[in-house]
PDB file of N, CA and C in Angstrom:
ATOM      1  N   SER A   1       1.277  -1.149  -0.429  1.00  0.00           N
ATOM      2  CA  SER A   1       0.127   0.360   0.022  1.00  0.00           C
ATOM      3  C   SER A   1       0.968   1.133   0.050  1.00  0.00           C
ATOM      4  N   ALA A   2       0.817   1.857  -0.683  1.00  0.00           N
ATOM      5  CA  ALA A   2       1.622   3.444  -0.948  1.00  0.00           C
ATOM      6  C   ALA A   2       0.627   4.576  -0.449  1.00  0.00           C
ATOM      7  N   HIS A   3       0.725   5.980   0.126  1.00  0.00           N
ATOM      8  CA  HIS A   3       0.161   6.812   0.543  1.00  0.00           C
ATOM      9  C   HIS A   3       1.091   8.038   0.048  1.00  0.00           C
ATOM     10  N   ALA A   4       0.719   9.098  -0.762  1.00  0.00           N
ATOM     11  CA  ALA A   4       1.130  10.241  -1.505  1.00  0.00           C
ATOM     12  C   ALA A   4       0.273  11.291  -0.240  1.00  0.00           C
ATOM     13  N   LEU A   5       0.923  12.607   0.341  1.00  0.00           N
ATOM     14  CA  LEU A   5      -0.002  13.283   1.077  1.00  0.00           C
ATOM     15  C   LEU A   5       1.542  14.567   1.799  1.00  0.00           C
ATOM     16  N   ASP A   6       0.890  15.200   2.706  1.00  0.00           N
ATOM     17  CA  ASP A   6       1.778  15.919   2.798  1.00  0.00           C
ATOM     18  C   ASP A   6       1.900  15.579   4.234  1.00  0.00           C
ATOM     19  N   SER A   7       3.747  16.725   4.815  1.00  0.00           N
ATOM     20  CA  SER A   7       3.727  15.567   5.223  1.00  0.00           C
ATOM     21  C   SER A   7       2.872  16.106   6.889  1.00  0.00           C
ATOM     22  N   ARG A   8       2.254  17.862   6.604  1.00  0.00           N
ATOM     23  CA  ARG A   8       1.387  17.915   7.836  1.00  0.00           C
ATOM     24  C   ARG A   8       0.352  16.748   8.442  1.00  0.00           C
ATOM     25  N   GLN A   9       0.269  15.815   7.302  1.00  0.00           N
ATOM     26  CA  GLN A   9      -0.957  15.026   7.135  1.00  0.00           C
ATOM     27  C   GLN A   9      -0.284  13.613   8.301  1.00  0.00           C
ATOM     28  N   ILE A  10       1.121  13.272   8.398  1.00  0.00           N
ATOM     29  CA  ILE A  10       1.448  11.880   8.941  1.00  0.00           C
ATOM     30  C   ILE A  10       1.281  11.461  10.070  1.00  0.00           C
ATOM     31  N   GLY A  11       1.152  12.296  11.037  1.00  0.00           N
ATOM     32  CA  GLY A  11       0.312  11.893  11.902  1.00  0.00           C
ATOM     33  C   GLY A  11      -0.760  11.201  11.769  1.00  0.00           C
ATOM     34  N   ARG A  12      -1.818  11.464  11.213  1.00  0.00           N
ATOM     35  CA  ARG A  12      -2.820  10.829  11.245  1.00  0.00           C
ATOM     36  C   ARG A  12      -2.868   9.608  10.794  1.00  0.00           C
ATOM     37  N   LEU A  13      -1.607   9.216   9.632  1.00  0.00           N
ATOM     38  CA  LEU A  13      -1.658   7.485   9.223  1.00  0.00           C
ATOM     39  C   LEU A  13      -1.871   7.224  10.484  1.00  0.00           C
ATOM     40  N   GLN A  14      -2.340   5.662  10.480  1.00  0.00           N
ATOM     41  CA  GLN A  14      -2.445   4.875  11.453  1.00  0.00           C
ATOM     42  C   GLN A  14      -1.452   3.732  10.321  1.00  0.00           C
ATOM     43  N   LEU A  15       0.152   3.621  10.433  1.00  0.00           N
ATOM     44  CA  LEU A  15       0.741   2.398  10.275  1.00  0.00           C
ATOM     45  C   LEU A  15       1.871   1.413  10.992  1.00  0.00           C
ATOM     46  N   ASP A  16       1.151   1.175  11.978  1.00  0.00           N
ATOM     47  CA  ASP A  16       2.056   1.242  12.673  1.00  0.00           C
ATOM     48  C   ASP A  16       1.591  -0.648  12.840  1.00  0.00           C
ATOM     49  N   LYS A  17       0.288  -0.621  11.938  1.00  0.00           N
ATOM     50  CA  LYS A  17      -0.610  -2.466  12.338  1.00  0.00           C
ATOM     51  C   LYS A  17       0.759  -2.935  11.006  1.00  0.00           C
ATOM     52  N   PRO A  18       0.562  -4.655  10.811  1.00  0.00           N
ATOM     53  CA  PRO A  18       1.811  -5.171  10.861  1.00  0.00           C
ATOM     54  C   PRO A  18       1.931  -4.909   9.226  1.00  0.00           C
ATOM     55  N   ALA A  19       0.400  -4.611   8.583  1.00  0.00           N
ATOM     56  CA  ALA A  19       0.517  -4.571   6.894  1.00  0.00           C
ATOM     57  C   ALA A  19       1.191  -3.167   6.402  1.00  0.00           C
ATOM     58  N   PHE A  20       1.615  -2.879   7.304  1.00  0.00           N
ATOM     59  CA  PHE A  20       2.552  -1.581   6.745  1.00  0.00           C
ATOM     60  C   PHE A  20       3.979  -1.931   6.987  1.00  0.00           C
ATOM     61  N   SER A  21       4.563  -3.268   7.275  1.00  0.00           N
ATOM     62  CA  SER A  21       5.571  -3.255   8.534  1.00  0.00           C
ATOM     63  C   SER A  21       6.465  -4.330   6.724  1.00  0.00           C
ATOM     64  N   PRO A  22       7.888  -3.703   6.552  1.00  0.00           N
ATOM     65  CA  PRO A  22       8.371  -2.817   6.854  1.00  0.00           C
ATOM     66  C   PRO A  22       7.805  -1.523   5.808  1.00  0.00           C
ATOM     67  N   LEU A  23       7.785   0.005   6.449  1.00  0.00           N
ATOM     68  CA  LEU A  23       7.889   0.408   6.367  1.00  0.00           C
ATOM     69  C   LEU A  23       9.278   1.649   5.104  1.00  0.00           C
ATOM     70  N   TYR A  24       8.577   1.962   4.250  1.00  0.00           N
ATOM     71  CA  TYR A  24       9.336   2.608   3.682  1.00  0.00           C
ATOM     72  C   TYR A  24       9.290   4.214   3.780  1.00  0.00           C
ATOM     73  N   VAL A  25       9.493   5.162   3.683  1.00  0.00           N
ATOM     74  CA  VAL A  25       9.756   5.949   3.457  1.00  0.00           C
ATOM     75  C   VAL A  25       9.882   7.856   2.109  1.00  0.00           C
ATOM     76  N   ILE A  26       9.430   8.083   1.218  1.00  0.00           N
ATOM     77  CA  ILE A  26      10.179   8.775   0.697  1.00  0.00           C
ATOM     78  C   ILE A  26       9.874  10.119   0.784  1.00  0.00           C
ATOM     79  N   CYS A  27      10.539  11.117   1.775  1.00  0.00           N
ATOM     80  CA  CYS A  27      10.420  12.600   1.570  1.00  0.00           C
ATOM     81  C   CYS A  27      11.053  13.564   1.038  1.00  0.00           C
ATOM     82  N   ASP A  28      10.541  14.901   0.276  1.00  0.00           N
ATOM     83  CA  ASP A  28      10.906  15.816  -0.829  1.00  0.00           C
ATOM     84  C   ASP A  28      10.050  16.922   0.056  1.00  0.00           C
ATOM     85  N   PRO A  29      11.233  16.998   0.847  1.00  0.00           N
ATOM     86  CA  PRO A  29      10.904  18.307   1.820  1.00  0.00           C
ATOM     87  C   PRO A  29      11.500  19.705   0.501  1.00  0.00           C
ATOM     88  N   PRO A  30      10.442  21.144   1.458  1.00  0.00           N
ATOM     89  CA  PRO A  30      10.608  22.342   0.928  1.00  0.00           C
ATOM     90  C   PRO A  30      12.367  22.817   1.198  1.00  0.00           C
ATOM     91  N   ARG A  31      12.823  23.500   0.527  1.00  0.00           N
ATOM     92  CA  ARG A  31      14.963  24.169   0.336  1.00  0.00           C
ATOM     93  C   ARG A  31      14.503  24.484   1.470  1.00  0.00           C
ATOM     94  N   VAL A  32      13.541  25.140   3.066  1.00  0.00           N
ATOM     95  CA  VAL A  32      13.904  25.304   4.130  1.00  0.00           C
ATOM     96  C   VAL A  32      14.512  23.769   5.153  1.00  0.00           C
ATOM     97  N   GLY A  33      14.284  22.764   4.870  1.00  0.00           N
ATOM     98  CA  GLY A  33      14.343  20.915   4.764  1.00  0.00           C
ATOM     99  C   GLY A  33      12.956  20.533   5.826  1.00  0.00           C
ATOM    100  N   MET A  34      13.127  19.569   6.624  1.00  0.00           N
ATOM    101  CA  MET A  34      12.454  19.379   6.845  1.00  0.00           C
ATOM    102  C   MET A  34      11.618  19.771   8.398  1.00  0.00           C
ATOM    103  N   ASP A  35      10.043  19.786   8.556  1.00  0.00           N
ATOM    104  CA  ASP A  35       9.788  20.665   9.582  1.00  0.00           C
ATOM    105  C   ASP A  35      10.004  19.282  10.698  1.00  0.00           C
ATOM    106  N   GLU A  36      10.461  20.135  12.052  1.00  0.00           N
ATOM    107  CA  GLU A  36      10.743  19.483  13.527  1.00  0.00           C
ATOM    108  C   GLU A  36       9.507  18.694  13.817  1.00  0.00           C
ATOM    109  N   LYS A  37       8.214  18.579  13.221  1.00  0.00           N
ATOM    110  CA  LYS A  37       7.277  17.615  13.472  1.00  0.00           C
ATOM    111  C   LYS A  37       7.599  16.188  13.260  1.00  0.00           C
ATOM    112  N   VAL A  38       7.575  16.405  11.637  1.00  0.00           N
ATOM    113  CA  VAL A  38       7.420  15.462  10.649  1.00  0.00           C
ATOM    114  C   VAL A  38       9.088  14.095  11.160  1.00  0.00           C
ATOM    115  N   ILE A  39      10.350  15.188  11.758  1.00  0.00           N
ATOM    116  CA  ILE A  39      11.404  14.282  11.701  1.00  0.00           C
ATOM    117  C   ILE A  39      10.601  13.735  13.345  1.00  0.00           C
ATOM    118  N   VAL A  40       9.873  13.880  14.071  1.00  0.00           N
ATOM    119  CA  VAL A  40       9.799  13.209  15.177  1.00  0.00           C
ATOM    120  C   VAL A  40       8.522  12.109  15.375  1.00  0.00           C
ATOM    121  N   GLU A  41       7.680  12.386  14.690  1.00  0.00           N
ATOM    122  CA  GLU A  41       6.524  11.446  13.642  1.00  0.00           C
ATOM    123  C   GLU A  41       7.756  10.091  12.829  1.00  0.00           C
ATOM    124  N   LEU A  42       8.630  10.420  12.383  1.00  0.00           N
ATOM    125  CA  LEU A  42       9.297   9.672  11.039  1.00  0.00           C
ATOM    126  C   LEU A  42      10.361   8.668  12.895  1.00  0.00           C
ATOM    127  N   LYS A  43      10.376   9.428  13.637  1.00  0.00           N
ATOM    128  CA  LYS A  43      10.708   8.411  14.621  1.00  0.00           C
ATOM    129  C   LYS A  43      10.237   7.965  15.830  1.00  0.00           C
ATOM    130  N   ARG A  44       9.289   7.881  15.552  1.00  0.00           N
ATOM    131  CA  ARG A  44       8.096   7.207  15.935  1.00  0.00           C
ATOM    132  C   ARG A  44       7.873   5.733  15.014  1.00  0.00           C
ATOM    133  N   LEU A  45       7.818   6.170  14.060  1.00  0.00           N
ATOM    134  CA  LEU A  45       7.519   5.498  13.124  1.00  0.00           C
ATOM    135  C   LEU A  45       8.367   4.424  12.785  1.00  0.00           C
ATOM    136  N   LYS A  46      10.176   4.254  13.189  1.00  0.00           N
ATOM    137  CA  LYS A  46      10.539   3.611  12.451  1.00  0.00           C
ATOM    138  C   LYS A  46      10.600   3.199  11.282  1.00  0.00           C
ATOM    139  N   PRO A  47      10.545   3.681   9.938  1.00  0.00           N
ATOM    140  CA  PRO A  47      10.983   3.149   9.330  1.00  0.00           C
ATOM    141  C   PRO A  47      12.230   2.362   8.739  1.00  0.00           C
ATOM    142  N   GLU A  48      12.305   1.316   7.888  1.00  0.00           N
ATOM    143  CA  GLU A  48      13.112   0.589   7.795  1.00  0.00           C
ATOM    144  C   GLU A  48      14.115   1.633   6.940  1.00  0.00           C
ATOM    145  N   VAL A  49      13.695   2.229   5.844  1.00  0.00           N
ATOM    146  CA  VAL A  49      14.037   3.201   5.138  1.00  0.00           C
ATOM    147  C   VAL A  49      13.114   4.233   4.648  1.00  0.00           C
ATOM    148  N   ILE A  50      14.634   5.664   5.137  1.00  0.00           N
ATOM    149  CA  ILE A  50      13.861   6.778   4.423  1.00  0.00           C
ATOM    150  C   ILE A  50      14.850   7.057   3.184  1.00  0.00           C
ATOM    151  N   LEU A  51      14.313   7.460   1.881  1.00  0.00           N
ATOM    152  CA  LEU A  51      14.429   7.561   0.791  1.00  0.00           C
ATOM    153  C   LEU A  51      14.121   9.455   0.806  1.00  0.00           C
ATOM    154  N   TYR A  52      15.591  10.078   1.029  1.00  0.00           N
ATOM    155  CA  TYR A  52      15.386  11.768   1.348  1.00  0.00           C
ATOM    156  C   TYR A  52      15.682  12.557   0.051  1.00  0.00           C
ATOM    157  N   VAL A  53      14.892  12.776  -0.798  1.00  0.00           N
ATOM    158  CA  VAL A  53      15.075  14.099  -2.018  1.00  0.00           C
ATOM    159  C   VAL A  53      15.213  15.576  -1.906  1.00  0.00           C
ATOM    160  N   SER A  54      16.685  16.134  -1.846  1.00  0.00           N
ATOM    161  CA  SER A  54      16.750  17.216  -1.178  1.00  0.00           C
ATOM    162  C   SER A  54      17.199  18.238  -2.469  1.00  0.00           C
ATOM    163  N   CYS A  55      16.495  19.775  -2.749  1.00  0.00           N
ATOM    164  CA  CYS A  55      16.935  20.678  -3.516  1.00  0.00           C
ATOM    165  C   CYS A  55      17.935  21.652  -2.981  1.00  0.00           C
ATOM    166  N   ASN A  56      18.575  20.978  -1.301  1.00  0.00           N
ATOM    167  CA  ASN A  56      18.834  21.708  -0.652  1.00  0.00           C
ATOM    168  C   ASN A  56      19.734  21.208   0.151  1.00  0.00           C
ATOM    169  N   PRO A  57      20.972  20.754  -0.487  1.00  0.00           N
ATOM    170  CA  PRO A  57      21.901  20.003  -0.294  1.00  0.00           C
ATOM    171  C   PRO A  57      22.565  20.493   1.374  1.00  0.00           C
ATOM    172  N   MET A  58      22.891  21.324   1.781  1.00  0.00           N
ATOM    173  CA  MET A  58      23.366  22.416   3.223  1.00  0.00           C
ATOM    174  C   MET A  58      22.082  22.029   3.895  1.00  0.00           C
ATOM    175  N   GLN A  59      20.965  22.130   3.821  1.00  0.00           N
ATOM    176  CA  GLN A  59      19.783  22.216   4.093  1.00  0.00           C
ATOM    177  C   GLN A  59      19.975  20.505   4.231  1.00  0.00           C
ATOM    178  N   LEU A  60      19.701  19.948   3.932  1.00  0.00           N
ATOM    179  CA  LEU A  60      19.828  17.696   3.969  1.00  0.00           C
ATOM    180  C   LEU A  60      20.731  17.547   4.507  1.00  0.00           C
ATOM    181  N   GLY A  61      22.277  18.285   4.655  1.00  0.00           N
ATOM    182  CA  GLY A  61      23.765  17.913   5.578  1.00  0.00           C
ATOM    183  C   GLY A  61      23.406  17.911   6.703  1.00  0.00           C
ATOM    184  N   LYS A  62      22.100  18.686   6.911  1.00  0.00           N
ATOM    185  CA  LYS A  62      21.601  19.034   8.830  1.00  0.00           C
ATOM    186  C   LYS A  62      20.701  18.130   9.050  1.00  0.00           C
ATOM    187  N   ASP A  63      19.919  17.989   8.353  1.00  0.00           N
ATOM    188  CA  ASP A  63      18.679  17.323   8.729  1.00  0.00           C
ATOM    189  C   ASP A  63      19.258  15.935   8.895  1.00  0.00           C
ATOM    190  N   VAL A  64      20.074  15.565   8.155  1.00  0.00           N
ATOM    191  CA  VAL A  64      20.863  13.992   8.120  1.00  0.00           C
ATOM    192  C   VAL A  64      20.714  13.424   9.247  1.00  0.00           C
ATOM    193  N   LEU A  65      21.470  14.779  10.163  1.00  0.00           N
ATOM    194  CA  LEU A  65      22.431  14.476  11.512  1.00  0.00           C
ATOM    195  C   LEU A  65      21.283  14.339  12.503  1.00  0.00           C
ATOM    196  N   LYS A  66      20.255  14.486  12.114  1.00  0.00           N
ATOM    197  CA  LYS A  66      18.893  14.149  13.756  1.00  0.00           C
ATOM    198  C   LYS A  66      18.302  13.344  13.055  1.00  0.00           C
ATOM    199  N   PHE A  67      18.731  11.920  12.465  1.00  0.00           N
ATOM    200  CA  PHE A  67      18.876  10.026  12.370  1.00  0.00           C
ATOM    201  C   PHE A  67      19.444   9.845  12.667  1.00  0.00           C
ATOM    202  N   LYS A  68      19.572   9.976  13.701  1.00  0.00           N
ATOM    203  CA  LYS A  68      20.984   9.423  14.407  1.00  0.00           C
ATOM    204  C   LYS A  68      21.079   7.595  14.490  1.00  0.00           C
ATOM    205  N   GLU A  69      20.011   7.044  14.126  1.00  0.00           N
ATOM    206  CA  GLU A  69      19.345   6.045  14.782  1.00  0.00           C
ATOM    207  C   GLU A  69      19.093   5.232  13.136  1.00  0.00           C
ATOM    208  N   TYR A  70      19.540   6.088  12.206  1.00  0.00           N
ATOM    209  CA  TYR A  70      19.734   5.410  10.803  1.00  0.00           C
ATOM    210  C   TYR A  70      21.072   5.469  10.264  1.00  0.00           C
ATOM    211  N   GLU A  71      21.911   4.519   9.422  1.00  0.00           N
ATOM    212  CA  GLU A  71      23.367   4.893   8.718  1.00  0.00           C
ATOM    213  C   GLU A  71      22.920   5.338   7.142  1.00  0.00           C
ATOM    214  N   LEU A  72      23.990   5.780   6.914  1.00  0.00           N
ATOM    215  CA  LEU A  72      23.948   6.647   5.569  1.00  0.00           C
ATOM    216  C   LEU A  72      24.143   5.700   4.466  1.00  0.00           C
ATOM    217  N   GLY A  73      22.822   5.497   3.384  1.00  0.00           N
ATOM    218  CA  GLY A  73      23.433   4.540   2.201  1.00  0.00           C
ATOM    219  C   GLY A  73      23.644   4.657   0.727  1.00  0.00           C
ATOM    220  N   ARG A  74      23.337   4.818   0.193  1.00  0.00           N
ATOM    221  CA  ARG A  74      23.268   5.510  -0.825  1.00  0.00           C
ATOM    222  C   ARG A  74      23.742   6.738  -1.027  1.00  0.00           C
ATOM    223  N   VAL A  75      24.008   7.407  -1.855  1.00  0.00           N
ATOM    224  CA  VAL A  75      23.899   9.104  -1.642  1.00  0.00           C
ATOM    225  C   VAL A  75      23.664   9.500  -3.851  1.00  0.00           C
ATOM    226  N   GLY A  76      22.958  10.102  -4.481  1.00  0.00           N
ATOM    227  CA  GLY A  76      23.044  10.396  -5.414  1.00  0.00           C
ATOM    228  C   GLY A  76      22.435  11.841  -6.135  1.00  0.00           C
ATOM    229  N   LEU A  77      23.098  12.102  -7.291  1.00  0.00           N
ATOM    230  CA  LEU A  77      23.256  13.894  -7.161  1.00  0.00           C
ATOM    231  C   LEU A  77      23.126  13.814  -8.451  1.00  0.00           C
ATOM    232  N   PHE A  78      22.050  15.073  -9.142  1.00  0.00           N
ATOM    233  CA  PHE A  78      21.307  15.022  -9.773  1.00  0.00           C
ATOM    234  C   PHE A  78      21.310  16.461 -10.562  1.00  0.00           C
ATOM    235  N   ASP A  79      21.749  16.889 -11.942  1.00  0.00           N
ATOM    236  CA  ASP A  79      21.684  17.889 -12.286  1.00  0.00           C
ATOM    237  C   ASP A  79      20.565  18.456 -12.905  1.00  0.00           C
ATOM    238  N   MET A  80      19.661  17.976 -12.810  1.00  0.00           N
ATOM    239  CA  MET A  80      18.663  18.423 -13.674  1.00  0.00           C
ATOM    240  C   MET A  80      18.095  19.687 -13.781  1.00  0.00           C
ATOM    241  N   PHE A  81      18.602  20.959 -13.666  1.00  0.00           N
ATOM    242  CA  PHE A  81      19.101  21.724 -13.888  1.00  0.00           C
ATOM    243  C   PHE A  81      19.781  23.094 -14.433  1.00  0.00           C
ATOM    244  N   SER A  82      20.623  21.891 -15.954  1.00  0.00           N
ATOM    245  CA  SER A  82      21.928  22.321 -15.918  1.00  0.00           C
ATOM    246  C   SER A  82      22.355  23.574 -16.359  1.00  0.00           C
ATOM    247  N   GLN A  83      21.356  25.070 -16.725  1.00  0.00           N
ATOM    248  CA  GLN A  83      21.763  25.680 -17.045  1.00  0.00           C
ATOM    249  C   GLN A  83      21.854  27.058 -15.526  1.00  0.00           C
ATOM    250  N   THR A  84      22.116  26.170 -14.456  1.00  0.00           N
ATOM    251  CA  THR A  84      21.687  26.548 -13.173  1.00  0.00           C
ATOM    252  C   THR A  84      22.862  25.968 -11.912  1.00  0.00           C
ATOM    253  N   ASN A  85      22.795  26.555 -10.842  1.00  0.00           N
ATOM    254  CA  ASN A  85      23.932  25.799 -10.072  1.00  0.00           C
ATOM    255  C   ASN A  85      23.018  24.945  -8.854  1.00  0.00           C
ATOM    256  N   HIS A  86      21.785  24.268  -9.640  1.00  0.00           N
ATOM    257  CA  HIS A  86      20.783  24.184  -8.732  1.00  0.00           C
ATOM    258  C   HIS A  86      20.812  22.634  -8.901  1.00  0.00           C
ATOM    259  N   MET A  87      20.888  21.733  -7.674  1.00  0.00           N
ATOM    260  CA  MET A  87      20.892  20.105  -8.100  1.00  0.00           C
ATOM    261  C   MET A  87      20.126  19.760  -6.726  1.00  0.00           C
ATOM    262  N   GLU A  88      20.180  18.199  -7.414  1.00  0.00           N
ATOM    263  CA  GLU A  88      18.600  17.006  -6.985  1.00  0.00           C
ATOM    264  C   GLU A  88      19.724  16.834  -6.034  1.00  0.00           C
ATOM    265  N   VAL A  89      19.673  16.129  -4.988  1.00  0.00           N
ATOM    266  CA  VAL A  89      20.726  15.286  -3.969  1.00  0.00           C
ATOM    267  C   VAL A  89      19.462  13.972  -3.460  1.00  0.00           C
ATOM    268  N   VAL A  90      19.747  12.602  -3.468  1.00  0.00           N
ATOM    269  CA  VAL A  90      18.803  11.877  -2.730  1.00  0.00           C
ATOM    270  C   VAL A  90      19.748  11.032  -1.934  1.00  0.00           C
ATOM    271  N   VAL A  91      18.516  10.526  -0.480  1.00  0.00           N
ATOM    272  CA  VAL A  91      20.450   9.861   0.325  1.00  0.00           C
ATOM    273  C   VAL A  91      19.129   8.942   1.090  1.00  0.00           C
ATOM    274  N   GLU A  92      19.641   7.556   0.432  1.00  0.00           N
ATOM    275  CA  GLU A  92      18.732   6.421   1.412  1.00  0.00           C
ATOM    276  C   GLU A  92      19.989   5.774   3.109  1.00  0.00           C
ATOM    277  N   LEU A  93      18.524   6.842   3.518  1.00  0.00           N
ATOM    278  CA  LEU A  93      18.796   6.739   4.994  1.00  0.00           C
ATOM    279  C   LEU A  93      18.398   5.273   5.943  1.00  0.00           C
ATOM    280  N   LYS A  94      18.863   4.360   6.212  1.00  0.00           N
ATOM    281  CA  LYS A  94      18.779   2.642   6.725  1.00  0.00           C
ATOM    282  C   LYS A  94      18.414   2.549   7.809  1.00  0.00           C
ATOM    283  N   ARG A  95      18.281   1.779   9.075  1.00  0.00           N
ATOM    284  CA  ARG A  95      17.394   1.907   9.749  1.00  0.00           C
ATOM    285  C   ARG A  95      18.880   1.020  10.631  1.00  0.00           C
ATOM    286  N   LYS A  96      19.552   1.025  11.734  1.00  0.00           N
ATOM    287  CA  LYS A  96      20.653   0.697  11.869  1.00  0.00           C
ATOM    288  C   LYS A  96      19.962  -0.352  12.203  1.00  0.00           C
ATOM    289  N   ARG A  97      20.846  -2.178  12.127  1.00  0.00           N
ATOM    290  CA  ARG A  97      20.308  -2.962  13.213  1.00  0.00           C
ATOM    291  C   ARG A  97      20.643  -2.298  14.779  1.00  0.00           C
ATOM    292  N   MET A  98      20.055  -2.937  15.836  1.00  0.00           N
ATOM    293  CA  MET A  98      20.884  -2.986  16.913  1.00  0.00           C
ATOM    294  C   MET A  98      20.872  -4.467  17.795  1.00  0.00           C
ATOM    295  N   LEU A  99      22.013  -4.263  18.170  1.00  0.00           N
ATOM    296  CA  LEU A  99      22.488  -5.699  18.379  1.00  0.00           C
ATOM    297  C   LEU A  99      22.469  -6.402  19.917  1.00  0.00           C
TER     298      LEU A  99
END
């Protein structure tokens, strides 16, 4: 099952059921970065993987540090606007395995 929604609605979803396990999240926040409430909710939901799409690599770097329960996976840099200095970055955050 897949859901597409504004991040302000993430708390309304009932994703704690086994039908949503494992949970994978793709997020594409605005240039200012991910809202703190969304970060808190993602930590509560504990998705296996978070794919973070960003048009602001500097803000992405700050937001990634807030996900200490995750390790950095693959990273992709995309020059979709070749005549500008803008880039899109996709980062895979994988939930750390606790021993």
